[in-house]
Short mmCIF file of C-alpha atoms in Angstrom, two decimals:
data_model
loop_
_atom_site.label_atom_id
_atom_site.label_comp_id
_atom_site.label_asym_id
_atom_site.label_seq_id
_atom_site.Cartn_x
_atom_site.Cartn_y
_atom_site.Cartn_z
CA MET Q 672 -3.33 -47.22 49.18
CA LEU Q 673 -1.49 -49.52 52.06
CA ARG Q 674 -3.74 -51.32 54.49
CA LYS Q 675 -3.42 -52.98 58.25
CA THR Q 676 -4.35 -56.58 56.17
CA GLY Q 677 -4.14 -59.50 58.76
CA PHE Q 678 -3.08 -63.04 57.11
CA PHE Q 679 -4.11 -65.80 59.83
CA PHE Q 680 -2.94 -69.46 59.47
CA ASP Q 681 -1.81 -71.82 61.45
CA GLU Q 682 0.47 -74.74 60.33
CA SER Q 683 -1.69 -77.49 61.92
CA CYS Q 684 -4.56 -76.93 58.89
CA PHE Q 685 -2.05 -78.38 56.66
CA TRP Q 686 -1.94 -81.64 58.69
CA HIS Q 687 -5.48 -82.28 57.63
CA ASN Q 688 -5.48 -85.93 56.83
CA THR Q 689 -7.49 -86.74 53.31
CA GLY Q 690 -6.28 -90.12 52.67
CA LEU Q 691 -4.54 -92.58 50.43
CA GLN Q 692 -8.27 -94.07 49.42
CA HIS Q 693 -8.99 -91.52 46.56
CA VAL Q 694 -7.47 -90.98 43.47
CA GLY Q 695 -8.45 -86.73 43.09
CA ILE Q 696 -11.44 -87.81 44.20
CA LEU Q 697 -12.25 -90.83 42.31
CA PRO Q 698 -12.72 -93.54 44.75
CA VAL Q 699 -10.16 -96.79 44.23
CA GLY Q 700 -11.09 -99.84 43.33
CA GLY Q 701 -12.44 -101.45 40.16
CA TRP Q 702 -10.88 -99.72 37.28
CA VAL Q 703 -9.62 -97.28 39.65
CA GLN Q 704 -6.04 -97.96 39.98
CA PRO Q 705 -4.35 -97.01 43.53
CA PRO Q 706 -2.80 -94.04 44.11
CA SER Q 707 1.24 -94.32 44.46
CA GLY Q 708 1.14 -91.56 46.84
CA ALA Q 709 -0.97 -88.92 48.59
CA SER Q 710 -2.81 -87.84 45.32
CA HIS Q 711 -6.08 -86.29 47.14
CA ALA Q 712 -7.22 -83.22 45.35
CA GLU Q 713 -7.83 -81.30 48.26
CA SER Q 714 -3.74 -81.62 48.95
CA PRO Q 715 -1.99 -79.07 51.67
CA GLU Q 716 0.62 -77.86 48.73
CA THR Q 717 -1.60 -75.50 47.40
CA LYS Q 718 -2.22 -73.62 50.70
CA ARG Q 719 1.11 -74.33 51.83
CA ARG Q 720 2.67 -73.43 48.80
CA MET Q 721 0.72 -69.82 48.74
CA LYS Q 722 1.87 -68.82 52.16
CA ASN Q 723 5.48 -70.06 50.93
CA LEU Q 724 5.38 -67.74 47.68
CA MET Q 725 4.41 -64.74 50.15
CA ASP Q 726 7.39 -65.58 52.46
CA ALA Q 727 9.74 -65.77 49.58
CA SER Q 728 8.29 -62.74 48.05
CA GLY Q 729 8.42 -60.43 51.06
CA LEU Q 730 4.76 -59.91 51.32
CA SER Q 731 4.68 -61.53 54.51
CA ARG Q 732 6.50 -59.25 56.02
CA SER Q 733 4.15 -56.03 55.28
CA LEU Q 734 1.23 -58.16 56.87
CA GLN Q 735 -0.14 -58.67 60.62
CA LEU Q 736 0.43 -62.77 60.62
CA SER Q 737 -1.71 -64.42 63.57
CA GLY Q 738 -3.27 -67.63 64.75
CA ALA Q 739 -6.15 -68.13 66.74
CA ASP Q 740 -8.18 -70.21 68.77
CA PRO Q 741 -10.40 -73.37 67.76
CA VAL Q 742 -13.64 -72.51 67.59
CA ASP Q 743 -15.51 -73.25 70.63
CA GLU Q 744 -18.18 -76.01 71.41
CA THR Q 745 -20.84 -73.44 72.04
CA THR Q 746 -20.53 -71.66 68.63
CA LEU Q 747 -20.23 -74.80 67.09
CA LYS Q 748 -23.67 -75.50 68.21
CA LEU Q 749 -25.08 -72.26 66.48
CA ILE Q 750 -24.86 -74.33 63.01
CA HIS Q 751 -24.36 -77.87 63.42
CA PRO Q 752 -26.61 -80.01 65.84
CA GLU Q 753 -24.59 -81.95 68.34
CA VAL Q 754 -25.56 -85.08 67.40
CA TYR Q 755 -23.17 -84.50 63.91
CA LEU Q 756 -20.73 -82.91 65.89
CA GLN Q 757 -20.51 -86.27 68.02
CA HIS Q 758 -20.25 -88.30 65.00
CA PHE Q 759 -17.76 -86.07 63.49
CA LYS Q 760 -15.42 -86.38 66.98
CA HIS Q 761 -15.96 -89.70 66.85
CA LEU Q 762 -14.98 -90.25 63.45
CA SER Q 763 -11.93 -88.41 63.68
CA ASP Q 764 -10.80 -90.02 66.99
CA ASN Q 765 -11.54 -93.57 65.87
CA GLY Q 766 -11.04 -93.22 61.82
CA PRO Q 767 -10.10 -93.03 59.04
CA GLY Q 768 -13.11 -93.28 57.33
CA LEU Q 769 -15.72 -90.44 55.37
CA LEU Q 770 -17.80 -88.53 56.97
CA GLY Q 771 -19.78 -87.56 53.82
CA PRO Q 772 -19.33 -88.80 50.20
CA GLU Q 773 -16.16 -86.79 49.34
CA ALA Q 774 -15.30 -85.90 53.49
CA SER Q 775 -12.41 -88.11 54.57
CA VAL Q 776 -11.57 -87.81 58.35
CA GLY Q 777 -8.35 -89.05 59.44
CA ALA Q 778 -7.01 -88.84 63.03
CA GLY Q 779 -7.19 -85.00 64.40
CA SER Q 780 -9.53 -83.79 61.69
CA TYR Q 781 -11.86 -83.02 64.20
CA GLU Q 782 -9.69 -80.16 66.08
CA ILE Q 783 -7.93 -79.39 62.69
CA ALA Q 784 -11.64 -78.62 61.52
CA LYS Q 785 -12.02 -76.38 64.92
CA LEU Q 786 -9.51 -74.40 63.96
CA SER Q 787 -9.81 -73.85 60.61
CA ALA Q 788 -13.02 -72.32 61.54
CA GLY Q 789 -11.50 -70.47 64.30
CA LEU Q 790 -9.27 -68.67 62.07
CA ALA Q 791 -12.28 -67.23 59.97
CA CYS Q 792 -13.90 -66.48 63.43
CA ALA Q 793 -10.86 -64.81 64.07
CA ALA Q 794 -10.08 -62.59 61.40
CA VAL Q 795 -13.73 -61.55 61.38
CA GLU Q 796 -13.57 -60.39 65.41
CA ALA Q 797 -10.08 -58.03 64.43
CA VAL Q 798 -11.57 -56.12 61.72
CA LEU Q 799 -14.73 -55.58 63.11
CA HIS Q 800 -13.31 -54.35 66.77
CA GLY Q 801 -10.73 -51.67 63.76
CA GLU Q 802 -7.20 -53.95 64.99
CA LEU Q 803 -7.12 -54.78 61.29
CA ASP Q 804 -8.34 -53.01 57.90
CA ASN Q 805 -8.91 -56.21 56.41
CA ALA Q 806 -7.70 -59.77 56.67
CA TYR Q 807 -7.32 -63.29 55.09
CA SER Q 808 -7.99 -66.71 56.81
CA LEU Q 809 -6.25 -69.56 55.02
CA SER Q 810 -8.85 -71.97 56.36
CA ARG Q 811 -8.16 -75.62 55.19
CA PRO Q 812 -10.41 -77.57 55.39
CA PRO Q 813 -12.74 -75.23 53.60
CA GLY Q 814 -16.72 -74.85 54.83
CA HIS Q 815 -18.59 -73.47 52.02
CA HIS Q 816 -20.73 -76.69 50.93
CA CYS Q 817 -21.12 -77.80 54.55
CA LEU Q 818 -24.79 -77.94 55.55
CA PRO Q 819 -25.91 -77.86 59.27
CA ASP Q 820 -25.78 -82.15 59.74
CA GLN Q 821 -23.89 -83.09 56.63
CA ALA Q 822 -20.32 -82.83 55.40
CA MET Q 823 -20.36 -82.13 51.34
CA GLY Q 824 -17.70 -81.67 49.47
CA PHE Q 825 -14.31 -81.17 51.41
CA CYS Q 826 -16.26 -79.47 54.19
CA TYR Q 827 -16.66 -80.66 57.40
CA LEU Q 828 -17.75 -77.38 59.34
CA ALA Q 829 -19.38 -73.98 58.06
CA ASN Q 830 -16.76 -71.90 58.80
CA ILE Q 831 -18.03 -68.42 57.23
CA SER Q 832 -21.39 -69.07 58.54
CA LEU Q 833 -19.56 -69.84 62.53
CA ALA Q 834 -17.50 -66.60 62.28
CA ILE Q 835 -20.97 -64.93 61.02
CA GLU Q 836 -22.71 -66.45 63.72
CA GLN Q 837 -20.14 -65.93 66.45
CA ALA Q 838 -20.06 -61.85 65.63
CA LYS Q 839 -23.45 -61.74 65.85
CA LYS Q 840 -23.68 -63.30 68.93
CA ARG Q 841 -21.06 -61.44 70.70
CA PHE Q 842 -20.80 -58.38 68.73
CA GLY Q 843 -24.09 -57.24 67.60
CA LEU Q 844 -23.01 -57.47 63.89
CA GLY Q 845 -25.97 -56.73 61.44
CA ARG Q 846 -26.17 -57.03 57.93
CA VAL Q 847 -23.47 -59.22 56.29
CA ALA Q 848 -23.19 -60.00 52.92
CA VAL Q 849 -21.12 -63.25 51.62
CA VAL Q 850 -20.02 -62.70 48.06
CA ASP Q 851 -18.71 -66.57 46.86
CA TRP Q 852 -16.34 -66.77 43.63
CA ASP Q 853 -15.52 -70.60 44.53
CA VAL Q 854 -16.06 -72.23 41.15
CA HIS Q 855 -18.57 -74.33 42.87
CA HIS Q 856 -21.90 -73.74 44.32
CA GLY Q 857 -21.90 -72.02 48.16
CA ASN Q 858 -24.74 -74.35 48.54
CA GLY Q 859 -23.93 -75.07 52.34
CA THR Q 860 -23.86 -70.89 52.82
CA GLN Q 861 -27.07 -70.92 50.79
CA HIS Q 862 -28.55 -73.35 53.15
CA ILE Q 863 -28.44 -71.94 56.56
CA PHE Q 864 -29.45 -68.14 55.46
CA TRP Q 865 -31.59 -69.48 52.99
CA GLU Q 866 -34.48 -67.88 55.36
CA ARG Q 867 -32.76 -64.87 56.61
CA ASP Q 868 -32.34 -61.21 55.58
CA ASP Q 869 -29.42 -60.26 57.58
CA VAL Q 870 -27.16 -62.04 55.39
CA LEU Q 871 -27.05 -61.57 51.69
CA THR Q 872 -25.53 -64.81 49.89
CA ILE Q 873 -24.05 -64.10 46.63
CA SER Q 874 -22.49 -67.43 44.76
CA LEU Q 875 -20.51 -67.05 41.30
CA HIS Q 876 -20.02 -70.73 40.06
CA GLN Q 877 -19.80 -73.11 36.94
CA ASP Q 878 -23.03 -73.97 35.85
CA GLY Q 879 -23.76 -77.92 36.60
CA CYS Q 880 -20.07 -78.29 38.32
CA TYR Q 881 -21.05 -78.93 41.91
CA PRO Q 882 -23.28 -79.82 43.27
CA GLU Q 883 -23.43 -81.95 39.91
CA GLY Q 884 -26.24 -80.17 37.79
CA TYR Q 885 -26.91 -77.32 39.87
CA ARG Q 886 -27.02 -74.11 38.29
CA GLY Q 887 -29.64 -71.90 41.32
CA GLU Q 888 -30.78 -68.62 39.25
CA ASP Q 889 -34.32 -69.45 40.10
CA ASP Q 890 -33.02 -70.21 44.01
CA ILE Q 891 -33.75 -66.58 45.63
CA GLY Q 892 -34.33 -67.59 49.32
CA ALA Q 893 -37.72 -67.97 51.29
CA GLY Q 894 -39.99 -66.16 54.02
CA LYS Q 895 -38.04 -63.21 55.28
CA GLY Q 896 -34.90 -64.43 52.82
CA GLU Q 897 -36.70 -64.20 49.81
CA GLY Q 898 -35.01 -62.15 47.35
CA PHE Q 899 -31.47 -62.41 49.69
CA ASN Q 900 -29.95 -65.36 47.95
CA ILE Q 901 -28.48 -64.75 44.22
CA ASN Q 902 -26.80 -67.14 41.97
CA ILE Q 903 -24.86 -66.43 39.20
CA PRO Q 904 -23.93 -69.41 37.31
CA LEU Q 905 -21.32 -68.96 34.67
CA MET Q 906 -21.13 -71.19 31.61
CA ALA Q 907 -17.47 -73.60 31.58
CA GLY Q 908 -14.43 -71.42 29.85
CA ALA Q 909 -16.87 -67.82 31.08
CA GLY Q 910 -13.20 -66.30 31.31
CA HIS Q 911 -12.22 -63.28 32.75
CA ASP Q 912 -13.99 -60.48 31.11
CA SER Q 913 -17.96 -62.73 32.14
CA TYR Q 914 -16.61 -62.69 35.84
CA LEU Q 915 -15.97 -59.05 35.66
CA TYR Q 916 -19.18 -58.42 33.95
CA ALA Q 917 -21.33 -60.19 36.43
CA MET Q 918 -19.46 -58.48 39.12
CA ASP Q 919 -20.08 -55.07 37.91
CA GLN Q 920 -23.67 -56.01 36.49
CA ILE Q 921 -25.37 -57.82 39.55
CA VAL Q 922 -23.04 -58.44 42.51
CA LEU Q 923 -21.87 -55.05 42.91
CA PRO Q 924 -25.03 -53.69 42.70
CA ALA Q 925 -26.49 -55.75 44.99
CA LEU Q 926 -24.09 -54.91 47.42
CA HIS Q 927 -24.95 -51.15 46.88
CA ARG Q 928 -28.24 -52.04 47.99
CA TYR Q 929 -28.24 -54.07 50.71
CA GLN Q 930 -25.82 -51.61 52.45
CA PRO Q 931 -23.65 -54.46 54.61
CA GLU Q 932 -21.80 -53.64 57.77
CA LEU Q 933 -19.57 -56.62 56.57
CA ILE Q 934 -18.42 -58.08 53.32
CA ILE Q 935 -16.73 -61.88 53.23
CA VAL Q 936 -15.79 -63.31 50.32
CA ALA Q 937 -15.42 -67.20 49.99
CA CYS Q 938 -12.04 -67.27 47.91
CA GLY Q 939 -11.64 -70.47 46.18
CA TYR Q 940 -9.33 -70.35 43.54
CA ASP Q 941 -10.74 -73.70 41.42
CA ALA Q 942 -12.11 -70.81 38.65
CA ASN Q 943 -8.42 -70.62 37.54
CA ALA Q 944 -7.47 -72.04 33.86
CA LEU Q 945 -5.66 -74.88 35.35
CA ASP Q 946 -7.94 -76.63 37.95
CA PRO Q 947 -8.68 -79.86 37.89
CA LEU Q 948 -11.69 -79.52 38.84
CA ALA Q 949 -13.82 -77.42 37.10
CA ARG Q 950 -13.21 -75.79 33.34
CA MET Q 951 -12.76 -71.68 33.84
CA LEU Q 952 -10.58 -69.42 32.47
CA LEU Q 953 -9.68 -67.16 35.14
CA HIS Q 954 -5.87 -66.08 35.82
CA SER Q 955 -4.02 -64.06 38.55
CA ASP Q 956 -5.28 -60.60 37.45
CA SER Q 957 -8.62 -61.99 37.52
CA PHE Q 958 -8.75 -62.83 41.50
CA ARG Q 959 -6.74 -59.75 41.86
CA GLU Q 960 -9.55 -57.33 39.86
CA MET Q 961 -12.44 -58.82 41.56
CA THR Q 962 -10.77 -58.31 44.85
CA ARG Q 963 -10.12 -54.17 43.95
CA LYS Q 964 -13.99 -54.54 43.35
CA ILE Q 965 -14.94 -55.86 46.06
CA GLN Q 966 -12.49 -53.78 48.41
CA GLN Q 967 -13.85 -50.78 46.72
CA ALA Q 968 -17.12 -51.77 47.59
CA ALA Q 969 -16.40 -52.31 51.32
CA ASP Q 970 -14.41 -48.84 51.17
CA GLU Q 971 -17.77 -47.12 49.84
CA LEU Q 972 -20.71 -49.18 51.93
CA CYS Q 973 -18.66 -50.54 55.79
CA GLU Q 974 -15.46 -48.53 56.16
CA GLY Q 975 -13.37 -51.16 54.39
CA LYS Q 976 -14.45 -54.01 56.45
CA LEU Q 977 -13.65 -56.92 54.68
CA VAL Q 978 -13.02 -60.76 55.28
CA VAL Q 979 -11.11 -63.26 52.78
CA VAL Q 980 -11.22 -66.77 53.79
CA HIS Q 981 -10.01 -69.42 51.70
CA GLU Q 982 -12.22 -72.17 50.48
CA GLY Q 983 -11.33 -74.41 47.35
CA GLY Q 984 -8.43 -74.21 44.33
CA TYR Q 985 -6.87 -77.44 43.58
CA SER Q 986 -4.37 -76.45 41.07
CA GLU Q 987 -0.84 -76.78 43.38
CA CYS Q 988 1.39 -74.64 40.72
CA TYR Q 989 -1.16 -71.92 39.81
CA VAL Q 990 -2.95 -71.40 43.64
CA PRO Q 991 0.03 -69.66 45.04
CA PHE Q 992 0.32 -67.21 42.34
CA CYS Q 993 -3.68 -66.33 42.31
CA GLY Q 994 -3.21 -65.95 46.22
CA LEU Q 995 -1.08 -63.42 45.78
CA ALA Q 996 -2.42 -61.69 43.57
CA VAL Q 997 -5.10 -61.08 46.34
CA MET Q 998 -3.14 -60.80 49.01
CA GLU Q 999 -1.18 -57.77 47.37
CA GLU Q 1000 -4.56 -56.39 46.53
CA LEU Q 1001 -5.58 -56.08 49.90
CA SER Q 1002 -2.90 -55.00 51.40
CA GLY Q 1003 -1.55 -52.37 48.93
CA VAL Q 1004 1.97 -53.84 48.33
CA ARG Q 1005 2.85 -55.07 44.93
CA THR Q 1006 5.96 -57.90 45.03
CA GLN Q 1007 8.19 -58.33 42.21
CA VAL Q 1008 6.69 -61.58 41.59
CA GLN Q 1009 5.51 -61.84 37.86
CA ASP Q 1010 2.84 -64.64 37.05
CA PRO Q 1011 4.51 -66.99 34.46
CA LEU Q 1012 1.80 -68.59 33.03
CA LEU Q 1013 -0.31 -65.08 33.06
CA ASN Q 1014 0.32 -64.80 28.70
CA MET Q 1015 -0.67 -67.80 27.95
CA ILE Q 1016 -4.17 -68.31 29.96
CA LYS Q 1017 -5.12 -64.47 28.62
CA ALA Q 1018 -4.18 -65.43 25.15
CA GLN Q 1019 -7.18 -68.92 25.76
CA GLN Q 1020 -10.07 -66.40 26.76
CA PRO Q 1021 -13.20 -67.00 24.98
CA LYS Q 1022 -14.22 -65.50 21.41
CA ALA Q 1023 -16.49 -62.25 21.32
CA ARG Q 1024 -19.57 -64.99 20.26
CA PHE Q 1025 -19.18 -66.90 23.40
CA GLU Q 1026 -18.93 -63.24 25.52
CA ALA Q 1027 -22.02 -61.70 24.09
CA PHE Q 1028 -24.46 -64.97 24.74
CA GLN Q 1029 -23.10 -65.44 28.26
CA ARG Q 1030 -23.99 -61.30 28.80
CA GLN Q 1031 -27.21 -61.89 27.56
CA GLU Q 1032 -27.36 -64.30 30.48
CA LEU Q 1033 -26.42 -62.06 32.90
CA ASP Q 1034 -28.44 -59.13 31.72
CA GLU Q 1035 -31.76 -61.41 32.00
CA LEU Q 1036 -30.29 -62.35 35.53
CA LYS Q 1037 -29.86 -58.56 36.36
CA GLN Q 1038 -33.13 -57.66 35.19
CA ARG Q 1039 -34.66 -60.72 37.30
CA PHE Q 1040 -33.15 -58.89 40.82
CA ASN Q 1041 -33.90 -55.35 39.47
CA LEU Q 1042 -30.34 -54.23 39.98
#
């Protein structure tokens, strides 16, 4: 099915400078040798190469390509306290430095982070107004780890949360569901909506990966938000079938019970088999199939209103193929691109005994939420 799909991006987001003071994610010093060049894990090249592959394949010509304005200060303060924003701005103007343990700030990072959040806000607005059927925001830096007053991971502003709060304030948006399939736990989004029932937060993540040691199946929200936060920890190496089983048995039933007016996906690609910061085994068809399932749920529940916001994913060679698969599924346009690693990764999928144990854990989690 062909759809009017928006793709929101800005070259400036690729210019956010994470600095040379890290090798991957390790601080230089002691036994960690300084890098020979730009080697920070959160490189712009994963995102730039995704966009380049879309262009080279011809897919971009089928999309509504758009930029956006930076998120305004009034919207920022719906989530982030002024003292945090002032500190971020000061460091951006006078750095480089660290806003959080892994959050390197370079010249202009504050303005670029506002633009990254603005892309997500614009994507949500366009879908809500019916200008687009669905939309993708190529946001960088990402946002799902960011707390109101603390940068975490590589996240400085809570992009998705800001887009939700702006849409609620300006357009009266009601129930929203956020499905986070980044391989790391969406702790920032969980924290922000912890005591609210107007946002359902669901996170599929590698058990214990980041935040370090976090699993989260007992964290279900509090107060009005009790039962509206679902964590689905998956064992390292869970693979394609385990993710789809989790989608079918937990995510989709939870969405149908909640009946959202909008679905937002926190779309990290770091569960792919080649990612340096996780140990999962997904391939491009995994992301294609998860997108298909979420879009079908959006069609059934909220007139197709789906927004996908880019989060993590750190394999420069493989993120482009996973991202292209998502964009093909959103738009209904299939290009001639063939994933050169697809068969190799499929051959590495877990064996039946592992999958049976993982499914048992997921079945227990499903029963806990009466899904």
